[in-house]
Every structure is written in structure tokens, then in C-alpha cells.
N, CA, C and O atoms as a GROMACS GRO file, in nm:
protein
  324
    1MET      N    1   0.382  -0.805   1.716
    1MET     CA    2   0.367  -0.769   1.576
    1MET      C    3   0.260  -0.660   1.567
    1MET      O    4   0.153  -0.671   1.626
    2ASN      N    5   0.291  -0.554   1.493
    2ASN     CA    6   0.198  -0.442   1.476
    2ASN      C    7   0.119  -0.460   1.347
    2ASN      O    8   0.174  -0.502   1.245
    3ASN      N    9  -0.009  -0.428   1.353
    3ASN     CA   10  -0.096  -0.435   1.236
    3ASN      C   11  -0.129  -0.294   1.189
    3ASN      O   12  -0.151  -0.204   1.270
    4TYR      N   13  -0.132  -0.277   1.058
    4TYR     CA   14  -0.159  -0.146   1.000
    4TYR      C   15  -0.254  -0.164   0.881
    4TYR      O   16  -0.260  -0.269   0.818
    5GLN      N   17  -0.327  -0.055   0.854
    5GLN     CA   18  -0.408  -0.051   0.732
    5GLN      C   19  -0.365   0.071   0.653
    5GLN      O   20  -0.367   0.183   0.703
    6LEU      N   21  -0.327   0.048   0.528
    6LEU     CA   22  -0.287   0.156   0.438
    6LEU      C   23  -0.396   0.180   0.336
    6LEU      O   24  -0.459   0.087   0.287
    7ILE      N   25  -0.417   0.307   0.305
    7ILE     CA   26  -0.509   0.345   0.197
    7ILE      C   27  -0.422   0.412   0.090
    7ILE      O   28  -0.360   0.515   0.115
    8ILE      N   29  -0.419   0.351  -0.027
    8ILE     CA   30  -0.329   0.395  -0.134
    8ILE      C   31  -0.412   0.434  -0.256
    8ILE      O   32  -0.492   0.354  -0.304
    9HIS      N   33  -0.393   0.554  -0.306
    9HIS     CA   34  -0.458   0.598  -0.429
    9HIS      C   35  -0.355   0.592  -0.541
    9HIS      O   36  -0.242   0.641  -0.526
   10VAL      N   37  -0.394   0.533  -0.652
   10VAL     CA   38  -0.300   0.507  -0.761
   10VAL      C   39  -0.363   0.540  -0.896
   10VAL      O   40  -0.486   0.544  -0.910
   11ASP      N   41  -0.277   0.563  -0.995
   11ASP     CA   42  -0.325   0.570  -1.133
   11ASP      C   43  -0.368   0.431  -1.175
   11ASP      O   44  -0.313   0.331  -1.128
   12ASP      N   45  -0.466   0.424  -1.262
   12ASP     CA   46  -0.516   0.295  -1.309
   12ASP      C   47  -0.421   0.236  -1.412
   12ASP      O   48  -0.443   0.249  -1.533
   13LYS      N   49  -0.314   0.172  -1.363
   13LYS     CA   50  -0.215   0.108  -1.451
   13LYS      C   51  -0.203  -0.039  -1.411
   13LYS      O   52  -0.225  -0.076  -1.295
   14GLN      N   53  -0.169  -0.122  -1.507
   14GLN     CA   54  -0.170  -0.265  -1.486
   14GLN      C   55  -0.068  -0.313  -1.383
   14GLN      O   56  -0.096  -0.410  -1.312
   15VAL      N   57   0.047  -0.250  -1.372
   15VAL     CA   58   0.154  -0.304  -1.288
   15VAL      C   59   0.162  -0.241  -1.150
   15VAL      O   60   0.248  -0.279  -1.070
   16VAL      N   61   0.077  -0.148  -1.120
   16VAL     CA   62   0.086  -0.076  -0.991
   16VAL      C   63   0.070  -0.173  -0.874
   16VAL      O   64   0.151  -0.170  -0.781
   17LEU      N   65  -0.031  -0.255  -0.878
   17LEU     CA   66  -0.055  -0.346  -0.766
   17LEU      C   67   0.063  -0.442  -0.747
   17LEU      O   68   0.103  -0.470  -0.634
   18GLU      N   69   0.118  -0.491  -0.855
   18GLU     CA   70   0.234  -0.581  -0.847
   18GLU      C   71   0.354  -0.511  -0.782
   18GLU      O   72   0.424  -0.571  -0.701
   19ARG      N   73   0.377  -0.385  -0.818
   19ARG     CA   74   0.488  -0.311  -0.759
   19ARG      C   75   0.468  -0.290  -0.608
   19ARG      O   76   0.562  -0.303  -0.530
   20ILE      N   77   0.347  -0.258  -0.569
   20ILE     CA   78   0.318  -0.237  -0.426
   20ILE      C   79   0.341  -0.366  -0.347
   20ILE      O   80   0.400  -0.363  -0.240
   21LEU      N   81   0.294  -0.477  -0.401
   21LEU     CA   82   0.312  -0.605  -0.332
   21LEU      C   83   0.460  -0.641  -0.321
   21LEU      O   84   0.503  -0.695  -0.219
   22GLN      N   85   0.536  -0.612  -0.425
   22GLN     CA   86   0.680  -0.642  -0.425
   22GLN      C   87   0.752  -0.558  -0.318
   22GLN      O   88   0.832  -0.612  -0.242
   23VAL      N   89   0.724  -0.429  -0.313
   23VAL     CA   90   0.786  -0.342  -0.213
   23VAL      C   91   0.747  -0.385  -0.072
   23VAL      O   92   0.830  -0.384   0.019
   24THR      N   93   0.625  -0.423  -0.055
   24THR     CA   94   0.576  -0.467   0.077
   24THR      C   95   0.654  -0.590   0.124
   24THR      O   96   0.696  -0.598   0.239
   25ARG      N   97   0.673  -0.684   0.033
   25ARG     CA   98   0.749  -0.806   0.067
   25ARG      C   99   0.895  -0.774   0.093
   25ARG      O  100   0.953  -0.822   0.190
   26TYR      N  101   0.956  -0.693   0.008
   26TYR     CA  102   1.098  -0.657   0.024
   26TYR      C  103   1.124  -0.587   0.157
   26TYR      O  104   1.229  -0.606   0.217
   27ARG      N  105   1.029  -0.507   0.203
   27ARG     CA  106   1.047  -0.430   0.328
   27ARG      C  107   1.011  -0.511   0.452
   27ARG      O  108   1.016  -0.458   0.563
   28GLY      N  109   0.975  -0.637   0.436
   28GLY     CA  110   0.953  -0.724   0.550
   28GLY      C  111   0.817  -0.714   0.615
   28GLY      O  112   0.802  -0.744   0.733
   29PHE      N  113   0.716  -0.671   0.538
   29PHE     CA  114   0.580  -0.664   0.591
   29PHE      C  115   0.500  -0.783   0.538
   29PHE      O  116   0.512  -0.821   0.422
   30LEU      N  117   0.418  -0.839   0.626
   30LEU     CA  118   0.328  -0.947   0.585
   30LEU      C  119   0.196  -0.887   0.540
   30LEU      O  120   0.144  -0.796   0.605
   31ILE      N  121   0.142  -0.937   0.432
   31ILE     CA  122   0.013  -0.888   0.383
   31ILE      C  123  -0.096  -0.974   0.444
   31ILE      O  124  -0.100  -1.096   0.424
   32ASN      N  125  -0.185  -0.910   0.519
   32ASN     CA  126  -0.294  -0.981   0.585
   32ASN      C  127  -0.425  -0.969   0.509
   32ASN      O  128  -0.517  -1.049   0.529
   33GLY      N  129  -0.434  -0.871   0.423
   33GLY     CA  130  -0.556  -0.853   0.345
   33GLY      C  131  -0.538  -0.743   0.243
   33GLY      O  132  -0.454  -0.654   0.260
   34ILE      N  133  -0.617  -0.749   0.136
   34ILE     CA  134  -0.607  -0.647   0.032
   34ILE      C  135  -0.743  -0.634  -0.036
   34ILE      O  136  -0.813  -0.732  -0.059
   35GLU      N  137  -0.776  -0.509  -0.068
   35GLU     CA  138  -0.898  -0.481  -0.145
   35GLU      C  139  -0.862  -0.372  -0.244
   35GLU      O  140  -0.807  -0.268  -0.205
   36ALA      N  141  -0.890  -0.394  -0.370
   36ALA     CA  142  -0.855  -0.296  -0.473
   36ALA      C  143  -0.977  -0.264  -0.557
   36ALA      O  144  -1.051  -0.353  -0.599
   37LYS      N  145  -0.996  -0.133  -0.582
   37LYS     CA  146  -1.108  -0.087  -0.665
   37LYS      C  147  -1.057   0.020  -0.760
   37LYS      O  148  -0.962   0.093  -0.730
   38VAL      N  149  -1.122   0.029  -0.876
   38VAL     CA  150  -1.088   0.134  -0.972
   38VAL      C  151  -1.214   0.215  -0.998
   38VAL      O  152  -1.321   0.160  -1.021
   39ASN      N  153  -1.198   0.346  -0.995
   39ASN     CA  154  -1.307   0.436  -1.034
   39ASN      C  155  -1.291   0.456  -1.184
   39ASN      O  156  -1.198   0.523  -1.228
   40THR      N  157  -1.381   0.400  -1.262
   40THR     CA  158  -1.367   0.406  -1.407
   40THR      C  159  -1.383   0.547  -1.462
   40THR      O  160  -1.334   0.577  -1.571
   41GLY      N  161  -1.451   0.634  -1.388
   41GLY     CA  162  -1.467   0.771  -1.434
   41GLY      C  163  -1.340   0.852  -1.423
   41GLY      O  164  -1.308   0.930  -1.513
   42THR      N  165  -1.265   0.834  -1.314
   42THR     CA  166  -1.143   0.912  -1.293
   42THR      C  167  -1.017   0.833  -1.324
   42THR      O  168  -0.909   0.891  -1.333
   43HIS      N  169  -1.030   0.703  -1.341
   43HIS     CA  170  -0.915   0.614  -1.363
   43HIS      C  171  -0.816   0.618  -1.246
   43HIS      O  172  -0.696   0.600  -1.264
   44ILE      N  173  -0.870   0.643  -1.128
   44ILE     CA  174  -0.790   0.640  -1.005
   44ILE      C  175  -0.833   0.517  -0.927
   44ILE      O  176  -0.952   0.495  -0.904
   45GLY      N  177  -0.736   0.438  -0.886
   45GLY     CA  178  -0.765   0.319  -0.807
   45GLY      C  179  -0.742   0.344  -0.659
   45GLY      O  180  -0.660   0.428  -0.621
   46THR      N  181  -0.815   0.270  -0.577
   46THR     CA  182  -0.797   0.277  -0.433
   46THR      C  183  -0.764   0.136  -0.384
   46THR      O  184  -0.836   0.040  -0.412
   47ILE      N  185  -0.654   0.125  -0.312
   47ILE     CA  186  -0.610  -0.004  -0.258
   47ILE      C  187  -0.608   0.006  -0.107
   47ILE      O  188  -0.539   0.091  -0.051
   48ASN      N  189  -0.683  -0.080  -0.041
   48ASN     CA  190  -0.677  -0.092   0.105
   48ASN      C  191  -0.592  -0.214   0.136
   48ASN      O  192  -0.626  -0.326   0.100
   49LEU      N  193  -0.480  -0.190   0.203
   49LEU     CA  194  -0.383  -0.295   0.227
   49LEU      C  195  -0.363  -0.312   0.377
   49LEU      O  196  -0.322  -0.219   0.446
   50GLN      N  197  -0.391  -0.431   0.427
   50GLN     CA  198  -0.366  -0.461   0.568
   50GLN      C  199  -0.235  -0.538   0.578
   50GLN      O  200  -0.217  -0.642   0.516
   51VAL      N  201  -0.143  -0.484   0.659
   51VAL     CA  202  -0.011  -0.546   0.674
   51VAL      C  203   0.025  -0.557   0.821
   51VAL      O  204  -0.036  -0.492   0.906
   52SER      N  205   0.125  -0.640   0.849
   52SER     CA  206   0.177  -0.650   0.986
   52SER      C  207   0.328  -0.666   0.980
   52SER      O  208   0.382  -0.723   0.886
   53SER      N  209   0.394  -0.614   1.085
   53SER     CA  210   0.540  -0.622   1.093
   53SER      C  211   0.585  -0.565   1.228
   53SER      O  212   0.511  -0.494   1.295
   54GLU      N  213   0.706  -0.599   1.264
   54GLU     CA  214   0.769  -0.537   1.381
   54GLU      C  215   0.829  -0.403   1.342
   54GLU      O  216   0.862  -0.322   1.430
   55ARG      N  217   0.845  -0.378   1.214
   55ARG     CA  218   0.909  -0.256   1.165
   55ARG      C  219   0.810  -0.138   1.168
   55ARG      O  220   0.689  -0.158   1.164
   56PRO      N  221   0.863  -0.016   1.176
   56PRO     CA  222   0.776   0.103   1.170
   56PRO      C  223   0.708   0.116   1.034
   56PRO      O  224   0.771   0.091   0.930
   57ILE      N  225   0.582   0.153   1.033
   57ILE     CA  226   0.505   0.162   0.908
   57ILE      C  227   0.560   0.271   0.815
   57ILE      O  228   0.539   0.266   0.694
   58GLU      N  229   0.631   0.369   0.872
   58GLU     CA  230   0.685   0.478   0.789
   58GLU      C  231   0.784   0.425   0.685
   58GLU      O  232   0.797   0.482   0.577
   59LEU      N  233   0.854   0.315   0.717
   59LEU     CA  234   0.946   0.256   0.619
   59LEU      C  235   0.873   0.212   0.493
   59LEU      O  236   0.920   0.234   0.381
   60LEU      N  237   0.758   0.151   0.512
   60LEU     CA  238   0.681   0.104   0.396
   60LEU      C  239   0.613   0.220   0.323
   60LEU      O  240   0.612   0.224   0.200
   61VAL      N  241   0.557   0.314   0.398
   61VAL     CA  242   0.488   0.428   0.336
   61VAL      C  243   0.586   0.507   0.248
   61VAL      O  244   0.552   0.544   0.136
   62ASP      N  245   0.705   0.534   0.299
   62ASP     CA  246   0.804   0.609   0.222
   62ASP      C  247   0.840   0.537   0.092
   62ASP      O  248   0.853   0.601  -0.012
   63GLN      N  249   0.857   0.406   0.098
   63GLN     CA  250   0.894   0.331  -0.022
   63GLN      C  251   0.780   0.325  -0.123
   63GLN      O  252   0.803   0.335  -0.244
   64ILE      N  253   0.657   0.308  -0.076
   64ILE     CA  254   0.543   0.306  -0.170
   64ILE      C  255   0.527   0.442  -0.236
   64ILE      O  256   0.496   0.450  -0.355
   65ASN      N  257   0.547   0.549  -0.160
   65ASN     CA  258   0.536   0.683  -0.218
   65ASN      C  259   0.638   0.708  -0.328
   65ASN      O  260   0.614   0.793  -0.414
   66LYS      N  261   0.748   0.637  -0.327
   66LYS     CA  262   0.851   0.653  -0.431
   66LYS      C  263   0.815   0.584  -0.562
   66LYS      O  264   0.875   0.612  -0.666
   67LEU      N  265   0.718   0.494  -0.559
   67LEU     CA  266   0.680   0.421  -0.680
   67LEU      C  267   0.609   0.514  -0.778
   67LEU      O  268   0.541   0.608  -0.739
   68ILE      N  269   0.628   0.483  -0.906
   68ILE     CA  270   0.559   0.558  -1.010
   68ILE      C  271   0.411   0.522  -1.006
   68ILE      O  272   0.375   0.410  -0.969
   69ASP      N  273   0.326   0.613  -1.043
   69ASP     CA  274   0.180   0.596  -1.050
   69ASP      C  275   0.111   0.596  -0.915
   69ASP      O  276  -0.007   0.562  -0.906
   70ILE      N  277   0.182   0.636  -0.809
   70ILE     CA  278   0.120   0.646  -0.676
   70ILE      C  279   0.075   0.790  -0.655
   70ILE      O  280   0.154   0.883  -0.670
   71LYS      N  281  -0.052   0.808  -0.621
   71LYS     CA  282  -0.105   0.942  -0.593
   71LYS      C  283  -0.077   0.982  -0.448
   71LYS      O  284  -0.022   1.089  -0.422
   72ASP      N  285  -0.114   0.896  -0.353
   72ASP     CA  286  -0.088   0.923  -0.212
   72ASP      C  287  -0.107   0.795  -0.131
   72ASP      O  288  -0.174   0.701  -0.174
   73VAL      N  289  -0.046   0.795  -0.015
   73VAL     CA  290  -0.055   0.682   0.078
   73VAL      C  291  -0.084   0.738   0.216
   73VAL      O  292  -0.020   0.833   0.260
   74SER      N  293  -0.181   0.678   0.283
   74SER     CA  294  -0.210   0.719   0.421
   74SER      C  295  -0.230   0.594   0.507
   74SER      O  296  -0.267   0.488   0.458
   75VAL      N  297  -0.204   0.612   0.635
   75VAL     CA  298  -0.224   0.503   0.731
   75VAL      C  299  -0.356   0.530   0.802
   75VAL      O  300  -0.376   0.636   0.861
   76ASP      N  301  -0.446   0.433   0.796
   76ASP     CA  302  -0.575   0.444   0.864
   76ASP      C  303  -0.556   0.400   1.008
   76ASP      O  304  -0.542   0.282   1.037
   77ASN      N  305  -0.555   0.497   1.097
   77ASN     CA  306  -0.534   0.466   1.239
   77ASN      C  307  -0.651   0.393   1.302
   77ASN      O  308  -0.639   0.340   1.412
   78ASN      N  309  -0.765   0.391   1.232
   78ASN     CA  310  -0.881   0.318   1.283
   78ASN      C  311  -0.885   0.175   1.229
   78ASN      O  312  -0.979   0.101   1.255
   79GLY      N  313  -0.780   0.138   1.153
   79GLY     CA  314  -0.775   0.005   1.093
   79GLY      C  315  -0.737  -0.100   1.196
   79GLY      O  316  -0.735  -0.071   1.316
   80PRO      N  317  -0.706  -0.220   1.151
   80PRO     CA  318  -0.673  -0.329   1.241
   80PRO      C  319  -0.551  -0.300   1.329
   80PRO      O  320  -0.455  -0.239   1.283
   81ARG      N  321  -0.556  -0.343   1.450
   81ARG     CA  322  -0.445  -0.327   1.546
   81ARG      C  323  -0.396  -0.460   1.588
   81ARG      O  324  -0.303  -0.469   1.669
   0.00000   0.00000   0.00000
């Protein structure tokens, strides 16, 4: 099982986190940890999501990028392995 850490920047909207969690589950990734913060000055949120799966991480990144209110998604290669 491969472990990944995603850094996701989002608009500060109520349903964004729920949509990300739903896509993660639908794509067959297990959530191992999550940390979410909002910058009240810019209204941009940062979500650090630790996931694991046998599937390539690009499948999840592409699907999260398609969601509304997503600014960008990156994989932290220094995250958990």
C-alpha cells in the first residue's frame, strides 16, 4: 500500500471538504489523516490530506482538481511513505 500526502488549496466554502472526502472514498483511497485551516484574510483554505492506496495518486489528484472551489492540488513527496 502506498502512502501519499496531498496539499489542497480551496475557496472557503462550506461543502468543499465534504466533496473532497467523497471523491477520495469513491476513488478507493483510505484517509489516514487530515488537517484543514482557513486563512480568514484571503478566504483560502489549506487541506493537508494523508491517504493510502494501491492505486496511482494521479487518479485522485485529477478528480479533486475537477471539483468546484479547488484552487490547486499538489503531492508532497516529503510526506508519509
